Coordinates of C-alpha atoms and ligand atoms in Angstrom, one line a residue:
X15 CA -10.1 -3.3 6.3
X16 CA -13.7 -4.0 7.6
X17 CA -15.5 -1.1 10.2
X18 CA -16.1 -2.5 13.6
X19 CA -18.4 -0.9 16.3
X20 CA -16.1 0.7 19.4
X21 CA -16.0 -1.9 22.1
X22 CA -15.6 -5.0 20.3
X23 CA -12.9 -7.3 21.3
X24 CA -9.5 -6.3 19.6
X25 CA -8.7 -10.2 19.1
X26 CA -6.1 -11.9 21.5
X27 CA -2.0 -10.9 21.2
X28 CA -1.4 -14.2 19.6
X29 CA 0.8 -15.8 16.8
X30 CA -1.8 -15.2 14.1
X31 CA -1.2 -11.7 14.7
X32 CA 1.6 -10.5 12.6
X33 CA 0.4 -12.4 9.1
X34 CA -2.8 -10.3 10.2
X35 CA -1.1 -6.9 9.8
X36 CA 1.7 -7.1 7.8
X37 CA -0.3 -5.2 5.1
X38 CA -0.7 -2.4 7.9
X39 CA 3.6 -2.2 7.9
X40 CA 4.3 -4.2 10.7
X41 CA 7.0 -7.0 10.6
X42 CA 8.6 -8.9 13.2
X43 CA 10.7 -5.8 14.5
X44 CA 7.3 -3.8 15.0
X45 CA 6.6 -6.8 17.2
X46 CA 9.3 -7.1 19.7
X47 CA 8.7 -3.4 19.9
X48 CA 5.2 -4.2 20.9
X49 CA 5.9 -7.0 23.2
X50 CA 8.5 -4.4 25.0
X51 CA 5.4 -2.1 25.9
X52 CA 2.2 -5.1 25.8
X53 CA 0.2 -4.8 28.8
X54 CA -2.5 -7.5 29.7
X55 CA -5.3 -7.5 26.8
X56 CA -3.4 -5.3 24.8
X57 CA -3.3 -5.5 20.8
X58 CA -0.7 -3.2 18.2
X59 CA -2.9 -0.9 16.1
X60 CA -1.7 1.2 13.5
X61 CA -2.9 4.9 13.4
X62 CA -4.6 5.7 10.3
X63 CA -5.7 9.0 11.0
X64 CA -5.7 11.4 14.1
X65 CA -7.6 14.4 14.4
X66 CA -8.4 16.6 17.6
X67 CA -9.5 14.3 19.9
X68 CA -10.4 11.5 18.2
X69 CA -7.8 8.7 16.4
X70 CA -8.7 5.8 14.3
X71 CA -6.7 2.7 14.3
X72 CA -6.5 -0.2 12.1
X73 CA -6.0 -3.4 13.9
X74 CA -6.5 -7.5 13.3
X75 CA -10.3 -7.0 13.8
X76 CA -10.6 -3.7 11.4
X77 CA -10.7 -0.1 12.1
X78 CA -12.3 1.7 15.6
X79 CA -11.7 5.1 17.7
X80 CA -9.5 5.0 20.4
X81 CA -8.1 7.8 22.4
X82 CA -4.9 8.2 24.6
X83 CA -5.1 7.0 28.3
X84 CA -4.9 10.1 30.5
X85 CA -1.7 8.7 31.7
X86 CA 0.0 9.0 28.2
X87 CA -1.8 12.6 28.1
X88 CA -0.4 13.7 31.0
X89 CA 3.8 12.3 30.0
X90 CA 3.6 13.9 26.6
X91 CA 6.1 16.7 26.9
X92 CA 4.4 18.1 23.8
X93 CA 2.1 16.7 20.7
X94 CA 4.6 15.1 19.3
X95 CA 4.9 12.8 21.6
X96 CA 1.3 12.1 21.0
X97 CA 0.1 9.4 18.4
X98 CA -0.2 10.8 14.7
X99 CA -0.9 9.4 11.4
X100 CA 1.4 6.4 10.8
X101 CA 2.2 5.7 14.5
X102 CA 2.3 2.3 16.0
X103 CA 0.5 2.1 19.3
X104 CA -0.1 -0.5 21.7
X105 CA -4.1 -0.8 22.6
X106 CA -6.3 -1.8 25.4
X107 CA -10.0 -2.4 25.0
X108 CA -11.0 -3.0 29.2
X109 CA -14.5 -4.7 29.1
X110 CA -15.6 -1.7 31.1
X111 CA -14.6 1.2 29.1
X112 CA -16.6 1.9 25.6
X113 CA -13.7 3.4 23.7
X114 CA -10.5 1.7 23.5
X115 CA -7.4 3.2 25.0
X116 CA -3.6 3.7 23.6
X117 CA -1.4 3.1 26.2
X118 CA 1.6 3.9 24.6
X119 CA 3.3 5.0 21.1
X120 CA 6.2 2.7 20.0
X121 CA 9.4 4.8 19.4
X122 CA 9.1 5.6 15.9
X123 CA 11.7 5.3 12.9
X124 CA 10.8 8.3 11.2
X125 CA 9.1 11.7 11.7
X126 CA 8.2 14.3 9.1
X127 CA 8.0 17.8 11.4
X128 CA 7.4 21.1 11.1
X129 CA 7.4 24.2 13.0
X130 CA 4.7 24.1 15.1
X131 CA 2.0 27.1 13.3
X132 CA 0.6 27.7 16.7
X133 CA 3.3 27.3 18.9
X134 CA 7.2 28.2 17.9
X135 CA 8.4 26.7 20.8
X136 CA 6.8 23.0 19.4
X137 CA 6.9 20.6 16.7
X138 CA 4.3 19.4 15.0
X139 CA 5.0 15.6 13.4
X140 CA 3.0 15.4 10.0
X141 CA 3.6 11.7 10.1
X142 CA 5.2 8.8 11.4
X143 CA 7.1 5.6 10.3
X144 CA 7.4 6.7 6.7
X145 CA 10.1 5.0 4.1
X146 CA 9.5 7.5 1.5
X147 CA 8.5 10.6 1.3
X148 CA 6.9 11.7 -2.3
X149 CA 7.9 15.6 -2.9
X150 CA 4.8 16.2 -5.0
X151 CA 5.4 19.4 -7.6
X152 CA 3.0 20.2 -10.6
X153 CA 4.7 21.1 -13.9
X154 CA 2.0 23.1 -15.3
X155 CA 4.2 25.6 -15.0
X156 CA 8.1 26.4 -14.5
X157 CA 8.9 24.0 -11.3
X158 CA 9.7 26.2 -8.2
X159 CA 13.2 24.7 -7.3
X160 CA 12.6 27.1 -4.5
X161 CA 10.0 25.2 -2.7
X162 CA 11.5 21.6 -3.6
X163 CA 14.5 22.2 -2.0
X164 CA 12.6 23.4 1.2
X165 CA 10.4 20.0 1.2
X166 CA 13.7 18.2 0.4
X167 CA 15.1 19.5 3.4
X168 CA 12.2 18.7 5.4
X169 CA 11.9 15.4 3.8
X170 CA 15.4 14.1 4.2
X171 CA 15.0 15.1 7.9
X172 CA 12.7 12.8 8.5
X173 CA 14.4 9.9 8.0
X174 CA 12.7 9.0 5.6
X175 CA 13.7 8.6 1.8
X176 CA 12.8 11.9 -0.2
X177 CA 11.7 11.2 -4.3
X178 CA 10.6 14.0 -5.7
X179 CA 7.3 13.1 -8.1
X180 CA 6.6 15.8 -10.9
X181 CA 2.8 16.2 -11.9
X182 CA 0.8 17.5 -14.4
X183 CA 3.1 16.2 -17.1
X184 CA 0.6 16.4 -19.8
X185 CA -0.1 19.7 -19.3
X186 CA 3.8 21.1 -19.4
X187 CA 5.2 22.5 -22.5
X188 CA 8.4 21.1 -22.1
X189 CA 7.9 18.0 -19.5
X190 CA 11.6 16.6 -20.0
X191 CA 13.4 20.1 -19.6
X192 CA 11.4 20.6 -16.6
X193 CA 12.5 17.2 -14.9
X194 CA 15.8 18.2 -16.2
X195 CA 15.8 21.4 -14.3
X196 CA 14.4 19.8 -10.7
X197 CA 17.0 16.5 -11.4
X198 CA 19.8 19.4 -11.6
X199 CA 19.4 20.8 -8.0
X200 CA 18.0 17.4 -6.4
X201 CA 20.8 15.4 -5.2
X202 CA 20.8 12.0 -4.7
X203 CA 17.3 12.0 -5.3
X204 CA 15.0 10.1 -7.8
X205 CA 13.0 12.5 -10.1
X206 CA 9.6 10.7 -11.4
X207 CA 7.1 12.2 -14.5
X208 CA 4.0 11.4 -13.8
X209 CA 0.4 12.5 -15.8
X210 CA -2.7 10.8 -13.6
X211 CA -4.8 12.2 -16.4
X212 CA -2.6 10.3 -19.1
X213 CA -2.0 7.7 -16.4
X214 CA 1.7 8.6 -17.0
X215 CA 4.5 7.3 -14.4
X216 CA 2.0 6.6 -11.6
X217 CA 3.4 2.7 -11.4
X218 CA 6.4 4.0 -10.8
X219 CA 5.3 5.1 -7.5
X220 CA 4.7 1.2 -6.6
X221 CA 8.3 0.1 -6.5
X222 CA 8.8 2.6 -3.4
X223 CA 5.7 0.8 -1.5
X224 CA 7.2 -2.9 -1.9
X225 CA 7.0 -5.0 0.9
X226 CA 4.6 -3.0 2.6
X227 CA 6.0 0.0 3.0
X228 CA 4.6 3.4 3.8
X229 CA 4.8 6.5 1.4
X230 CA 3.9 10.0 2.7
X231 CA 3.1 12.5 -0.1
X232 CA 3.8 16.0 0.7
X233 CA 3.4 19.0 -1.8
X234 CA 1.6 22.5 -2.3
X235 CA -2.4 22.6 -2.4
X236 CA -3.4 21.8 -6.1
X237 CA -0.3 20.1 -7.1
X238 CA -2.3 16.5 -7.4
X239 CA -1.6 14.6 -4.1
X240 CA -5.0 13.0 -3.9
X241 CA -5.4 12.7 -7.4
X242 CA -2.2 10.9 -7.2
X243 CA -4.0 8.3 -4.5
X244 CA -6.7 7.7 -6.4
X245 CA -4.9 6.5 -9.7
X246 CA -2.6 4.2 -7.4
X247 CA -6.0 2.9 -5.1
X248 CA -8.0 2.7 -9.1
X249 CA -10.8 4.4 -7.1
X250 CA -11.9 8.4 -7.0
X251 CA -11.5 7.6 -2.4
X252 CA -9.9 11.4 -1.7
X253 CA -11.6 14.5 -3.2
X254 CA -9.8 16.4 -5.8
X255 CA -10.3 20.2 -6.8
X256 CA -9.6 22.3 -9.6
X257 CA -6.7 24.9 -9.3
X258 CA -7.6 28.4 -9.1
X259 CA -8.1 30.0 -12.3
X260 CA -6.5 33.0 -11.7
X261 CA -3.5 32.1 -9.6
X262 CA -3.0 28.4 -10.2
X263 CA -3.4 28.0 -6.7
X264 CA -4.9 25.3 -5.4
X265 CA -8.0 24.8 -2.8
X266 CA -6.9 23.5 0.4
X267 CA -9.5 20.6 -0.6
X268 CA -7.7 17.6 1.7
X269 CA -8.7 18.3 5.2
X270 CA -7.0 15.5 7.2
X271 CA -4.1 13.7 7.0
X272 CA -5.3 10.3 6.7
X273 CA -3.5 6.5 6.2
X274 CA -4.3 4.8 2.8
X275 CA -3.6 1.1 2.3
X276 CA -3.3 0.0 -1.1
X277 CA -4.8 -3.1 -3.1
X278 CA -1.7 -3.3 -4.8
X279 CA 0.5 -3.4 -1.1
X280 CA 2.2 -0.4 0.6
X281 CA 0.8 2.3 2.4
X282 CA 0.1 5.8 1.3
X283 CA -0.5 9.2 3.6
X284 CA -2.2 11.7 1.7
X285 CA -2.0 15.1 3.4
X286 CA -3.4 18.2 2.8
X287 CA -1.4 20.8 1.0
X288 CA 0.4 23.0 3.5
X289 CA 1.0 26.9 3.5
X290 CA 3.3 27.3 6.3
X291 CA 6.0 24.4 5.9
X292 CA 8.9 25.8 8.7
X293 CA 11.6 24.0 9.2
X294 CA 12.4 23.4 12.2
X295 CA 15.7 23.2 14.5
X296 CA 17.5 20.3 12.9
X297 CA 20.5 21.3 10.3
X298 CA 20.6 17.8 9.0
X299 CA 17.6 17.8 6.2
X300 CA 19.3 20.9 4.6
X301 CA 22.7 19.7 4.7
X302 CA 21.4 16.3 2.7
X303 CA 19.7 18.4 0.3
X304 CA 23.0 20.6 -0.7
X305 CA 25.2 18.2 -0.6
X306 CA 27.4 20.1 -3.5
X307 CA 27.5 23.5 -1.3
X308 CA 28.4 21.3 1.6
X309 CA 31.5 20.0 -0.8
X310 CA 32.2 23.0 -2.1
X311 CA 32.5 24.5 1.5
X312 CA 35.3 21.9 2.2
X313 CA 37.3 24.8 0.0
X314 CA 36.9 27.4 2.3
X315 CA 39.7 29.2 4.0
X316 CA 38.0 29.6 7.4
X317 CA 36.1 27.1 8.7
X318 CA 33.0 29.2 10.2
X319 CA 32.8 31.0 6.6
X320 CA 29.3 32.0 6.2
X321 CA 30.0 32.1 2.3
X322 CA 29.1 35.9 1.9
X323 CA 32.0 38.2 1.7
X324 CA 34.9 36.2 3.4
X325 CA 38.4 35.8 1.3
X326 CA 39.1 32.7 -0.1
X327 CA 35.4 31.0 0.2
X328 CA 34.9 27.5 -2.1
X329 CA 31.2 28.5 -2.1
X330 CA 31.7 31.9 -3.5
X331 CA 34.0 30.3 -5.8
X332 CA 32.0 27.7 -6.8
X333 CA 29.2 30.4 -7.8
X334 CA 31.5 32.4 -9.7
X335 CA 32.5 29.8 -11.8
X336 CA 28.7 28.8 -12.4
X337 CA 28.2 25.6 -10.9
X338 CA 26.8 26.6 -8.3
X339 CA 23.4 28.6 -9.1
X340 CA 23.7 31.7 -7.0
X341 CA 19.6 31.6 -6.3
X342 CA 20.7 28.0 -4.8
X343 CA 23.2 29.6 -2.4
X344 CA 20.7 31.8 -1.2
X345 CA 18.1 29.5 -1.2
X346 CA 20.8 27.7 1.6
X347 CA 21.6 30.2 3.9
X348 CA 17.9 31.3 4.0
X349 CA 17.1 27.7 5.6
X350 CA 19.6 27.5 7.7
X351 CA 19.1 30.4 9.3
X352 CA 15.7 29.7 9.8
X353 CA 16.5 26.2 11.2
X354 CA 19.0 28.6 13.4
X355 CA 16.2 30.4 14.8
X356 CA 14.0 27.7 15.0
X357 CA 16.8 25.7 16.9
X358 CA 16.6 28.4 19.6
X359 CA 12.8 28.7 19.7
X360 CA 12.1 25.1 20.7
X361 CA 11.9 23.6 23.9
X362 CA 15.2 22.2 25.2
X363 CA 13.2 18.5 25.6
X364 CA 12.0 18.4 22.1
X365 CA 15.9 19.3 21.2
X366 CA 16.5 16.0 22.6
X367 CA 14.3 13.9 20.9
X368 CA 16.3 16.3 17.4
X369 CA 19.6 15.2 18.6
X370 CA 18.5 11.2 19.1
X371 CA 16.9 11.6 15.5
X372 CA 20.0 12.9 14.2
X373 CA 21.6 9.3 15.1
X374 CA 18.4 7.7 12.7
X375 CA 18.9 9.7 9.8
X376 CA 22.2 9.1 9.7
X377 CA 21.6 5.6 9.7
X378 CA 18.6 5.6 7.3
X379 CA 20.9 8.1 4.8
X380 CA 23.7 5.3 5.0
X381 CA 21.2 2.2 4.3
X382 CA 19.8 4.3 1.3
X383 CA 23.6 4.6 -0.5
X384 CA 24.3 0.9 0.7
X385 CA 20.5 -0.2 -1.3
X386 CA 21.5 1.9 -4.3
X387 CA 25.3 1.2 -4.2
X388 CA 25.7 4.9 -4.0
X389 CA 28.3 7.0 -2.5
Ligands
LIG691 N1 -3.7 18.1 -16.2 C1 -3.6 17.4 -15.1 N2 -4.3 17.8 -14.0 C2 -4.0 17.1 -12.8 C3 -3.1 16.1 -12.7 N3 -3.1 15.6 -11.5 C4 -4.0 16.4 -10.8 N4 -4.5 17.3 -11.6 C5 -5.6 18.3 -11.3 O1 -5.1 19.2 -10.3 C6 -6.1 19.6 -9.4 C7 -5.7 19.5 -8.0 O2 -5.5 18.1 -7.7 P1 -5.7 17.5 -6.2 O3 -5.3 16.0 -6.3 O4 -7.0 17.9 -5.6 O5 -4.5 18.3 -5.5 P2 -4.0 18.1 -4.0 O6 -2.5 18.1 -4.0 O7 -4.5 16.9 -3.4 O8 -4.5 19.4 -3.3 P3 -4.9 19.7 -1.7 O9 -5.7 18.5 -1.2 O10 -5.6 21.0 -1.7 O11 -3.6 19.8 -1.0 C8 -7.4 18.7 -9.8 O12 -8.2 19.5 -10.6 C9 -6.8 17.6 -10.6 O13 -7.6 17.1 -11.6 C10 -2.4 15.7 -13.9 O14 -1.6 14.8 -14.0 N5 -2.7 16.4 -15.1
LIG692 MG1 -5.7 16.6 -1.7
LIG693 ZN1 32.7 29.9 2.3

C-alpha cells in the first residue's frame, strides 16, 4: 500500500476497481453494497485504523485521512455507528475540500463490542468485518480458562469465528496438558500452539486468512498479540514489550487498534490488550461458548431454572456427576448476569441494532458447522 498526500484523486469507481482491492477484503458482495450507497465521485475505502478524530483508509490509490461528513456525524445514534477499524466506507474527495469525506459506513457483517468504559449506556465496536477472531492466551503459566471463556463469549458474538491461539509455548512446562486443559472447556473451537520465539504454529494462523480474509486478535496485555503480527508480516512493524517481572503482566505497549495486510494474503487487526473487556447486552456469545450447560439445561425440571438450588436441575446434575466443572458453572451465570445488567443499561436503539445481529450470528454459527461438517 503506497502513502498518498490528502487531496489526491481517489481514482474513478470503475471496473478495475475490485481486482484493485481484493487484497483489502472486498469481493463482489462489498461492491453492490457500495454501489447501493455510491454518490457522484465516490470511491470504497477500507478503514485501517480510527482514532479520535482522525481515520486512515486504504483505497485503489493507497492510504489517506479522511473524516466523517457532518451529516453522518450528526445520524450516528452512538459511536458505533461510526466508522472503526475494519469498516467499509464509501468516500468522496470534492475538488474543494482538502480532506476526504466518508459519507457512509456499509452495514457491516460482523462486530466485536464491548461495554462502552466511558459510557454503560453504549457500545464500543473494537472492530468490524472480521471472519476470525484469534483468542490470544500465553502459556507461560497455567491458562486462565476464566478469561478465555469471557473472550469466547465476546468473540462468538461477534459474528465472527472464535479460534483460540495459545502462546508462549516454549516457555510452558507442560505445553500439550495446557492445550489439553483450554480444548476441554472450548467448544467447537480450534485450539492452536504456537511459540513466535521457536517459530512454533504461527502458519497455522494463515489457513484462517485464505482468500483474503480478515483476522482480529484479541487477548490480555503481554500475551504476544503483536509479536504474533510480526512473525506472520516476517517484519518487527508493531512494538513488543517485555512482561512485567514481578506480576507477568504485560505493558499496555499497543496503543491503537490498527489494520494489518499481509504479504502472505488476509488481513490482521492487532489491538491493544484490554483491561476492562464487558460484555455487553447480547446473551448469544455466552450461550455459543457453553454449549454443554446449555445441553445439560435441556434436563431441567423448570424451565426458568437458574441452576442454583432448584429440585431436579440437569445443570446441578451434571456438576455433581463431574462433567461439568463447577468453576465453569459459575463462570456462566457470572456472564450472564452481567450481559443481564448490561442488557438493561443500554440504549433501547443500540438494542436494535443487538437483536438484527442476533439474526447474523446465527447465520455465520450455521455456515461455520456447514464448512466443518459439524453439528
Ligand atoms: N517466550 C516467548 N515469549 C513471547 C512469545 N510471544 C511473545 N513473547 C513475549 O511476550 C512479550 C509481550 O509480547 P507482545 O507481543 O508485546 O504482547 P501484546 O499482546 O502485543 O501486548 P499489548 O500490546 O500490551 O497488548 C514480549 O516480550 C514478547 O517477546 C513466545 O512465543 N515465547
Ligand atoms: Mg501489542
Ligand atoms: Zn437447572
Amino acid at each position: 500500500m503506497s502513502h498518498t498526500i490528502p487531496g489526491e484523486p481517489l481514482g474513478s469507481a470503475d471496473g478495475s476497481q475490485l481486482s484493485d482491492l481484493e487484497p483489502l477484503g472486498f469481493s463482489p458482495r462489498w461492491q453492490a453494497l457500495f454501489a447501493t450507497l455510491a454518490g457522484p465521485d465516490t470511491v470504497p475505502a477500507r478503514v485501517i485504523r480510527a482514532d479520535r478524530g482522525s481515520t486512515l483508509v486504504a483505497g485503489v490509490s493507497g492510504v489517506l485521512r479522511a473524516r466523517p461528513t457532518a451529516a453522518l456525524l450528526k445520524d450516528a445514534a452512538g459511536s458505533a455507528d461510526l466508522p472503526t477499524v475494519g469498516d467499509w466506507v464509501v468516500v468522496a474527495a470534492p475538488p474543494d475540500h482538502d480532506t476526504p469525506l466518508i459519507e457512509a459506513v456499509l452495514p457491516r457483517t460482523s462486530a466485536i463490542t464491548r461495554g462502552d468504559p466511558g459510557d454503560q449506556s453504549q457500545v464500543q465496536v473494537l472492530a468490524a468485518n472480521i471472519d476470525t477472531v484469534f483468542v490470544v492466551h500465553p502459556i507461560d503459566g497455567p491458562p486462565n480458562v476464566r478469561r478465555i471463556e469471557r473472550e469466547l463469549s465476546l468473540a462468538w458474538d461477534s459474528g465472527a469465528i472464535p479460534v483460540v491461539v495459545l502462546t508462549k509455548a516454549d516457555a510452558s512446562p507442560s505445553p500439550d496438558e495446557a492445550r489439553a486443559e483450554v480444548e476441554a472447556s472450548a467448544f467447537g473451537v480450534d485450539v492452536l500452539l504456537t511459540s513466535a520465539v521457536r517459530g512454533l504454529g504461527v502458519d497455522d494462523l494463515l489457513k484462517y486468512l485464505a482468500e483474503h480474509r480478515t483476522a482480529a486478535l484479541i487477548g490480555p496485555s503481554g500475551s504476544g498479540k503483536s509479536t504474533l503480527t510480526n512473525a506472520l508480516l516476517g517484519e518487527d512493524r508493531q512494538a513488543t514489550r517485555e512482561v512485567r517481572e514481578h506480576d507477568r503482566r504485560g505493558r499496555h505497549t499497543t496503543v491503537a487498534r490498527e489494520l494489518i495486510a499481509l504479504p502472505k494474503g488476509g488481513l490482521i487487526i492487532d489491538t491493544p490488550g484490554l483491561r476492562a473487556l464487558a460484555l455487553t447486552g447480547s446473551e448469544a456469545g455466552i450461550s455459543s461458548t457453553f454449549p454443554d450447560i446449555e445441553e445439560a439445561a435441556l434436563e431441567c425440571r423448570f424451565r426458568d431454572c437458574t441452576h442454583t438450588a432448584e429440585p431436579g436441575c440437569g445443570v446441578q446434575a451434571a456438576v455433581e456427576e463431574g462433567t461439568i466443572p463447577a468453576g465453569r458453572l459459575e463462570s456462566y451465570r457470572k456472564l450472564l448476569r452481567e450481559a443481564e445488567v448490561a442488557a438493561m443499561k443500554t440504549d433501547p436503539r443500540l438494542r436494535a441494532a443487538e437483536v438484527r445481529k442476533w439474526k447474523i450470528i446465527h447465520k455465520s454459527v450455521k455456515d461455520h458447522y456447514r464448512l466443518t461438517g459439524r453439528g
